[in-house]
Coordinates of C-alpha atoms in Angstrom, one line a residue:
X1 CA 17.6 12.5 -1.2
X2 CA 14.5 11.8 0.8
X3 CA 11.4 14.0 0.2
X4 CA 10.6 14.0 3.9
X5 CA 13.8 13.9 6.0
X6 CA 13.8 13.5 9.8
X7 CA 17.3 13.7 11.2
X8 CA 18.3 12.9 14.8
X9 CA 15.0 14.0 16.2
X10 CA 14.7 14.1 20.0
X11 CA 11.8 15.3 22.1
X12 CA 11.8 15.8 25.9
X13 CA 9.1 16.9 28.2
X14 CA 10.9 18.0 31.2
X15 CA 13.1 15.1 32.3
X16 CA 11.1 12.6 30.2
X17 CA 12.7 11.9 26.9
X18 CA 9.9 10.6 24.6
X19 CA 11.7 10.4 21.3
X20 CA 15.4 9.4 21.2
X21 CA 17.6 10.1 18.1
X22 CA 14.9 9.2 15.5
X23 CA 16.0 9.2 11.8
X24 CA 13.7 8.5 8.9
X25 CA 13.8 9.4 5.2
X26 CA 10.5 9.1 3.2
X27 CA 10.5 9.1 -0.6
X28 CA 8.0 11.2 -2.5
X29 CA 4.7 9.3 -2.8
X30 CA 5.7 6.7 -0.2
X31 CA 3.3 5.4 2.4
X32 CA 5.1 4.8 5.7
X33 CA 3.6 3.5 8.9
X34 CA 4.9 4.2 12.4
X35 CA 3.9 1.1 14.4
X36 CA 4.4 0.5 18.1
X37 CA 2.7 0.2 21.5
X38 CA 1.2 3.1 23.4
X39 CA 3.9 5.5 24.7
X40 CA 6.6 4.5 22.2
X41 CA 6.8 8.0 20.7
X42 CA 5.1 7.5 17.4
X43 CA 2.4 10.2 17.8
X44 CA 5.0 12.6 19.1
X45 CA 7.1 12.1 15.9
X46 CA 3.9 12.8 13.9
X47 CA 3.2 16.0 15.9
X48 CA 6.7 17.2 15.3
X49 CA 6.3 16.7 11.6
X50 CA 3.0 18.6 11.7
X51 CA 4.5 21.5 13.7
X52 CA 2.4 20.9 16.9
X53 CA 5.6 20.1 18.8
X54 CA 9.1 21.5 18.3
X55 CA 12.0 19.0 18.4
X56 CA 14.3 19.4 21.4
X57 CA 17.1 18.3 19.0
X58 CA 17.1 17.5 15.3
X59 CA 15.8 18.7 12.0
X60 CA 12.8 18.2 9.7
X61 CA 13.0 18.9 6.0
X62 CA 10.3 18.7 3.3
X63 CA 11.5 18.7 -0.3
X64 CA 14.8 20.2 0.8
X65 CA 13.1 23.0 2.9
X66 CA 13.9 23.1 6.6
X67 CA 10.5 23.3 8.4
X68 CA 11.7 22.5 11.9
X69 CA 10.7 25.8 13.4
X70 CA 7.9 26.8 11.0
X71 CA 4.4 27.1 12.3
X72 CA 1.9 24.3 11.3
X73 CA 0.1 26.7 8.8
X74 CA 3.4 27.4 7.1
X75 CA 4.3 23.8 6.3
X76 CA 1.4 22.8 3.9
X77 CA 0.7 19.6 5.7
X78 CA -2.6 17.8 5.9
X79 CA -3.6 15.9 9.0
X80 CA -6.4 13.5 9.8
X81 CA -7.1 12.9 13.5
X82 CA -8.4 9.9 15.4
X83 CA -11.5 11.8 16.5
X84 CA -12.4 13.3 13.1
X85 CA -12.4 16.9 14.5
X86 CA -15.1 18.0 12.1
X87 CA -16.9 21.3 12.8
X88 CA -20.4 20.3 13.9
X89 CA -21.9 23.6 12.8
X90 CA -20.6 23.4 9.2
X91 CA -21.9 21.2 6.4
X92 CA -19.8 18.5 4.8
X93 CA -18.9 20.8 1.9
X94 CA -18.0 23.6 4.3
X95 CA -15.8 21.3 6.3
X96 CA -14.0 20.1 3.3
X97 CA -13.5 23.6 2.0
X98 CA -12.5 25.2 5.3
X99 CA -8.8 25.1 4.7
X100 CA -9.2 26.5 1.2
X101 CA -11.3 29.4 2.6
X102 CA -8.6 30.2 5.2
X103 CA -6.0 30.1 2.4
X104 CA -8.0 32.7 0.5
X105 CA -8.9 30.4 -2.5
X106 CA -11.7 31.9 -4.6
X107 CA -15.3 30.6 -4.1
X108 CA -15.5 29.1 -7.5
X109 CA -12.2 27.2 -7.2
X110 CA -13.2 26.1 -3.7
X111 CA -16.5 24.7 -4.9
X112 CA -14.8 22.8 -7.7
X113 CA -12.1 21.4 -5.4
X114 CA -14.8 20.4 -2.8
X115 CA -16.8 18.6 -5.5
X116 CA -13.6 16.8 -6.6
X117 CA -12.8 15.7 -3.0
X118 CA -16.3 14.5 -2.3
X119 CA -16.2 12.4 -5.5
X120 CA -12.8 11.1 -4.5
X121 CA -14.1 9.8 -1.2
X122 CA -17.3 8.4 -2.6
X123 CA -19.7 11.0 -1.1
X124 CA -20.6 13.2 -4.0
X125 CA -24.1 13.9 -3.0
X126 CA -23.6 14.6 0.7
X127 CA -22.1 18.0 0.7
X128 CA -25.3 19.6 2.3
X129 CA -25.4 17.2 5.2
X130 CA -24.0 17.9 8.7
X131 CA -21.5 15.6 10.5
X132 CA -24.2 14.3 12.9
X133 CA -26.1 13.0 9.8
X134 CA -23.1 10.8 8.8
X135 CA -21.8 7.4 10.0
X136 CA -18.4 7.2 11.6
X137 CA -16.8 5.9 8.4
X138 CA -18.4 8.7 6.4
X139 CA -17.1 11.3 8.9
X140 CA -13.6 9.9 8.6
X141 CA -13.8 10.1 4.8
X142 CA -14.8 13.8 5.2
X143 CA -11.9 14.4 7.5
X144 CA -9.6 12.9 4.9
X145 CA -11.1 15.0 2.1
X146 CA -10.7 18.1 4.3
X147 CA -7.0 17.3 4.8
X148 CA -6.4 16.7 1.1
X149 CA -8.4 19.6 -0.3
X150 CA -5.5 22.2 0.0
X151 CA -3.2 19.8 -1.9
X152 CA -0.7 19.3 1.0
X153 CA 2.9 18.2 0.4
X154 CA 2.6 15.5 3.1
X155 CA -0.4 13.7 4.6
X156 CA -0.3 12.7 8.3
X157 CA -2.8 10.1 9.7
X158 CA -3.0 9.7 13.5
X159 CA -4.7 6.4 14.1
X160 CA -7.7 7.5 12.0
X161 CA -9.4 4.1 12.1
X162 CA -9.2 3.2 15.7
X163 CA -12.7 4.5 16.6
X164 CA -14.5 2.4 13.8
X165 CA -15.8 -1.1 14.0
X166 CA -13.7 -3.9 12.5
X167 CA -15.5 -4.3 9.1
X168 CA -15.5 -0.6 8.3
X169 CA -11.9 -0.4 9.3
X170 CA -10.9 -3.0 6.8
X171 CA -12.9 -1.3 4.0
X172 CA -11.7 2.2 4.9
X173 CA -8.0 1.3 5.1
X174 CA -8.2 0.0 1.5
X175 CA -10.0 3.2 0.4
X176 CA -7.3 5.4 2.1
X177 CA -4.5 3.4 0.4
X178 CA -6.3 3.7 -3.0
X179 CA -6.7 7.4 -2.6
X180 CA -3.1 7.8 -1.5
X181 CA -1.8 5.9 -4.5
X182 CA -4.1 7.8 -6.9
X183 CA -2.9 11.2 -5.6
X184 CA 0.8 10.1 -5.1
X185 CA 0.9 12.0 -1.8
X186 CA 3.7 11.3 0.7
X187 CA 2.0 9.8 3.8
X188 CA 2.9 9.0 7.4
X189 CA 0.4 6.7 9.1
X190 CA 0.5 6.1 12.9
X191 CA -1.1 3.0 14.3
X192 CA -0.7 0.4 17.0
X193 CA -2.5 -2.2 14.8
X194 CA 0.0 -4.4 13.1
X195 CA -2.5 -5.7 10.5
X196 CA -3.2 -2.1 9.4
X197 CA 0.5 -1.3 9.2
X198 CA 1.5 -4.5 7.3
X199 CA -1.4 -4.3 4.8
X200 CA -1.3 -0.6 3.9
X201 CA 2.4 0.4 3.9
X202 CA 5.3 0.5 1.5
X203 CA 7.5 0.5 4.6
X204 CA 6.9 0.0 8.4
X205 CA 8.9 1.7 11.2
X206 CA 8.5 -0.4 14.4
X207 CA 9.1 1.9 17.4
X208 CA 9.9 1.0 21.0
X209 CA 10.9 3.4 23.8
X210 CA 11.3 6.4 21.5
X211 CA 13.5 4.7 19.0
X212 CA 13.1 3.0 15.6
X213 CA 13.8 -0.7 16.3
X214 CA 13.5 -1.7 12.6
X215 CA 12.6 0.0 9.3
X216 CA 11.6 -2.2 6.3
X217 CA 9.0 -3.5 4.0
X218 CA 6.1 -5.4 5.6
X219 CA 7.5 -8.7 4.3
X220 CA 10.9 -8.0 5.8
X221 CA 9.5 -6.8 9.2
X222 CA 7.3 -9.9 9.6
X223 CA 9.7 -12.6 8.2
X224 CA 13.1 -11.2 9.2
X225 CA 12.7 -9.3 12.5
X226 CA 16.1 -8.0 13.7
X227 CA 15.3 -7.8 17.4
X228 CA 13.3 -9.8 19.9
X229 CA 10.9 -6.9 20.4
X230 CA 10.0 -6.7 16.7
X231 CA 9.6 -10.4 16.5
X232 CA 7.3 -10.5 19.5
X233 CA 5.3 -7.3 18.7
X234 CA 4.6 -8.1 15.0
X235 CA 2.4 -11.2 14.6
X236 CA 2.0 -14.2 16.9
X237 CA 5.3 -15.8 17.9
X238 CA 6.3 -19.1 19.5
X239 CA 9.6 -19.1 21.4
X240 CA 11.9 -22.0 22.1
X241 CA 15.2 -22.3 24.0
X242 CA 18.0 -24.1 22.1
X243 CA 21.5 -25.2 23.0
X244 CA 24.3 -24.2 20.6
X245 CA 26.2 -27.3 19.4
X246 CA 28.1 -25.9 16.3
X247 CA 27.9 -22.1 16.0
X248 CA 29.6 -22.0 12.5
X249 CA 27.4 -24.8 11.2
X250 CA 24.2 -23.4 12.7
X251 CA 23.5 -26.6 14.7
X252 CA 21.5 -26.5 17.9
X253 CA 19.5 -28.9 20.0
X254 CA 15.9 -28.4 21.3
X255 CA 14.9 -30.8 24.0
X256 CA 17.8 -33.0 23.0
X257 CA 16.9 -33.2 19.4
X258 CA 19.3 -31.8 16.7
X259 CA 18.2 -29.0 14.5
X260 CA 20.3 -27.4 11.8
X261 CA 19.7 -23.7 11.0
X262 CA 20.5 -22.2 7.6
X263 CA 22.9 -19.6 9.0
X264 CA 25.8 -19.4 11.5
X265 CA 24.8 -18.5 15.1
X266 CA 26.5 -15.6 16.9
X267 CA 26.9 -17.5 20.2
X268 CA 29.4 -19.7 21.8
X269 CA 29.1 -23.5 21.9
X270 CA 27.0 -24.6 24.8
X271 CA 25.2 -21.2 25.0
X272 CA 21.4 -21.0 25.2
X273 CA 19.7 -19.0 22.4
X274 CA 16.1 -18.1 21.7
X275 CA 14.4 -19.5 18.6
X276 CA 11.1 -18.2 17.3
X277 CA 8.4 -19.7 15.0
X278 CA 5.4 -18.2 13.4
X279 CA 2.2 -20.3 13.8
X280 CA 1.9 -20.7 10.0
X281 CA 5.3 -22.6 9.7
X282 CA 4.4 -25.2 12.3
X283 CA 2.6 -28.3 10.9
X284 CA 0.6 -30.9 12.8
X285 CA 1.2 -34.6 12.2
X286 CA -0.9 -37.3 13.8
X287 CA 1.5 -39.9 12.4
X288 CA 5.2 -39.3 13.0
X289 CA 6.0 -41.6 10.1
X290 CA 4.9 -38.8 7.8
X291 CA 7.7 -36.5 9.0
X292 CA 10.3 -36.0 6.3
X293 CA 14.1 -36.3 6.8
X294 CA 15.5 -33.0 7.8
X295 CA 12.3 -31.8 9.5
X296 CA 12.2 -31.4 13.2
X297 CA 9.3 -32.7 15.3
X298 CA 8.3 -32.3 18.9
X299 CA 5.8 -34.6 20.6
X300 CA 2.8 -32.6 21.7
X301 CA -0.7 -32.7 23.2
X302 CA -3.6 -30.6 21.9
X303 CA -4.5 -28.1 24.7
X304 CA -6.9 -25.7 23.0
X305 CA -8.6 -25.1 19.6
X306 CA -9.9 -21.7 18.6
X307 CA -12.2 -21.4 15.5
X308 CA -11.4 -18.1 13.8
X309 CA -13.3 -18.6 10.5
X310 CA -10.9 -19.2 7.7
X311 CA -8.2 -20.2 10.2
X312 CA -8.2 -22.5 13.2
X313 CA -5.7 -21.6 15.9
X314 CA -4.4 -24.7 17.7
X315 CA -2.4 -24.6 20.9
X316 CA -0.3 -27.6 21.8
X317 CA 1.7 -28.4 24.9
X318 CA 5.2 -29.7 24.4
X319 CA 8.2 -30.3 26.8
X320 CA 9.6 -27.1 25.3
X321 CA 6.5 -25.0 26.2
X322 CA 3.2 -24.2 24.5
X323 CA 3.3 -23.8 20.8
X324 CA 0.5 -22.2 18.6
X325 CA -0.1 -23.2 15.0
X326 CA -2.6 -22.2 12.4
X327 CA -4.6 -24.7 10.3
X328 CA -6.8 -23.7 7.3
X329 CA -10.4 -24.4 7.9
X330 CA -11.6 -27.3 5.8
X331 CA -15.2 -28.6 6.1
X332 CA -14.0 -32.1 5.4
X333 CA -11.2 -32.0 8.0
X334 CA -12.3 -31.2 11.5
X335 CA -9.7 -29.9 14.0
X336 CA -7.9 -32.4 16.3
X337 CA -9.7 -33.1 19.6
X338 CA -8.5 -31.8 22.9
X339 CA -6.0 -34.1 24.5
X340 CA -4.9 -35.8 21.2
X341 CA -1.3 -36.9 21.1
X342 CA 0.4 -35.4 17.9
X343 CA 3.8 -34.2 16.6
X344 CA 4.6 -30.7 15.6
X345 CA 6.9 -30.4 12.6
X346 CA 8.9 -27.5 11.3
X347 CA 12.1 -26.8 9.3
X348 CA 15.3 -25.1 10.3
X349 CA 15.0 -22.5 7.6
X350 CA 11.6 -21.4 9.1
X351 CA 13.2 -20.6 12.5
X352 CA 14.1 -17.0 13.6
X353 CA 17.1 -16.7 15.9
X354 CA 16.3 -14.0 18.4
X355 CA 19.0 -11.4 19.3

């Protein structure tokens, strides 16, 4: 049985149904991310778990207890907001200890817990400072400590890193994950940033239009998307049209060239199906004689080269459309020049058939 159990959740605001029959079971100590574009319903799901919104239909249980209609202060849930929401007139220590004070915890125990939390977030000597004296990253750490101080059953994180610059975001997401693992707290993390979701989570829920399109481990979500939306939303994707030649044998043609896929195709002979390729599975060959038997190759012309540091993103024009591929940056191997005639090679087992 799941520790946090969301069953058939629906939420409507007037005639607008924002969440549509949403089901999710989260194990104790698991870190699950809700990933999706703006307006997909992920924050509404989080707010229902927190008690800020009441489901129109459905149930929410924590450790077997039905909390669907309990007030937020009756659920023992910690929440970290995007905008920190620290009290500007309270010191860091007073902010962290605020929930404990409201709960009637003794002054001595509160002081000890606050000291533990400040040590946990790496700010042991900043208890006397005020929020305006901290950086954005430090303020978010304090908000996290405040949420954790009352020892909640579930931790909710609503896009807590979106207001920070890129370098601090990468650092802080690693710290949040380390703290979550250390405490073993069940966590729901809302984000529209796929890199955050894939790098931090035990499982990812990709949402679209108020529904969960796919739930799975990051490896599964990225490499084996079940719908066209998931394939296109998570990571960069190249798409090609193919004609089905042998559905049972997984044989198709792309621009007249045969390509055998490793699985049967759920389509009729002669039908057009969509194929998808991640940039990292496409290889560039200047000499078509280098192409191995069984590999597929499309003639192409280099249209754009983007230097991204460790990776070089190359865009090439083919008769089947533009295809992006990633090359590792090597000081001894400069990227191909614009306009160069090349071949793009990939294997049938690297292709995703889009539903």
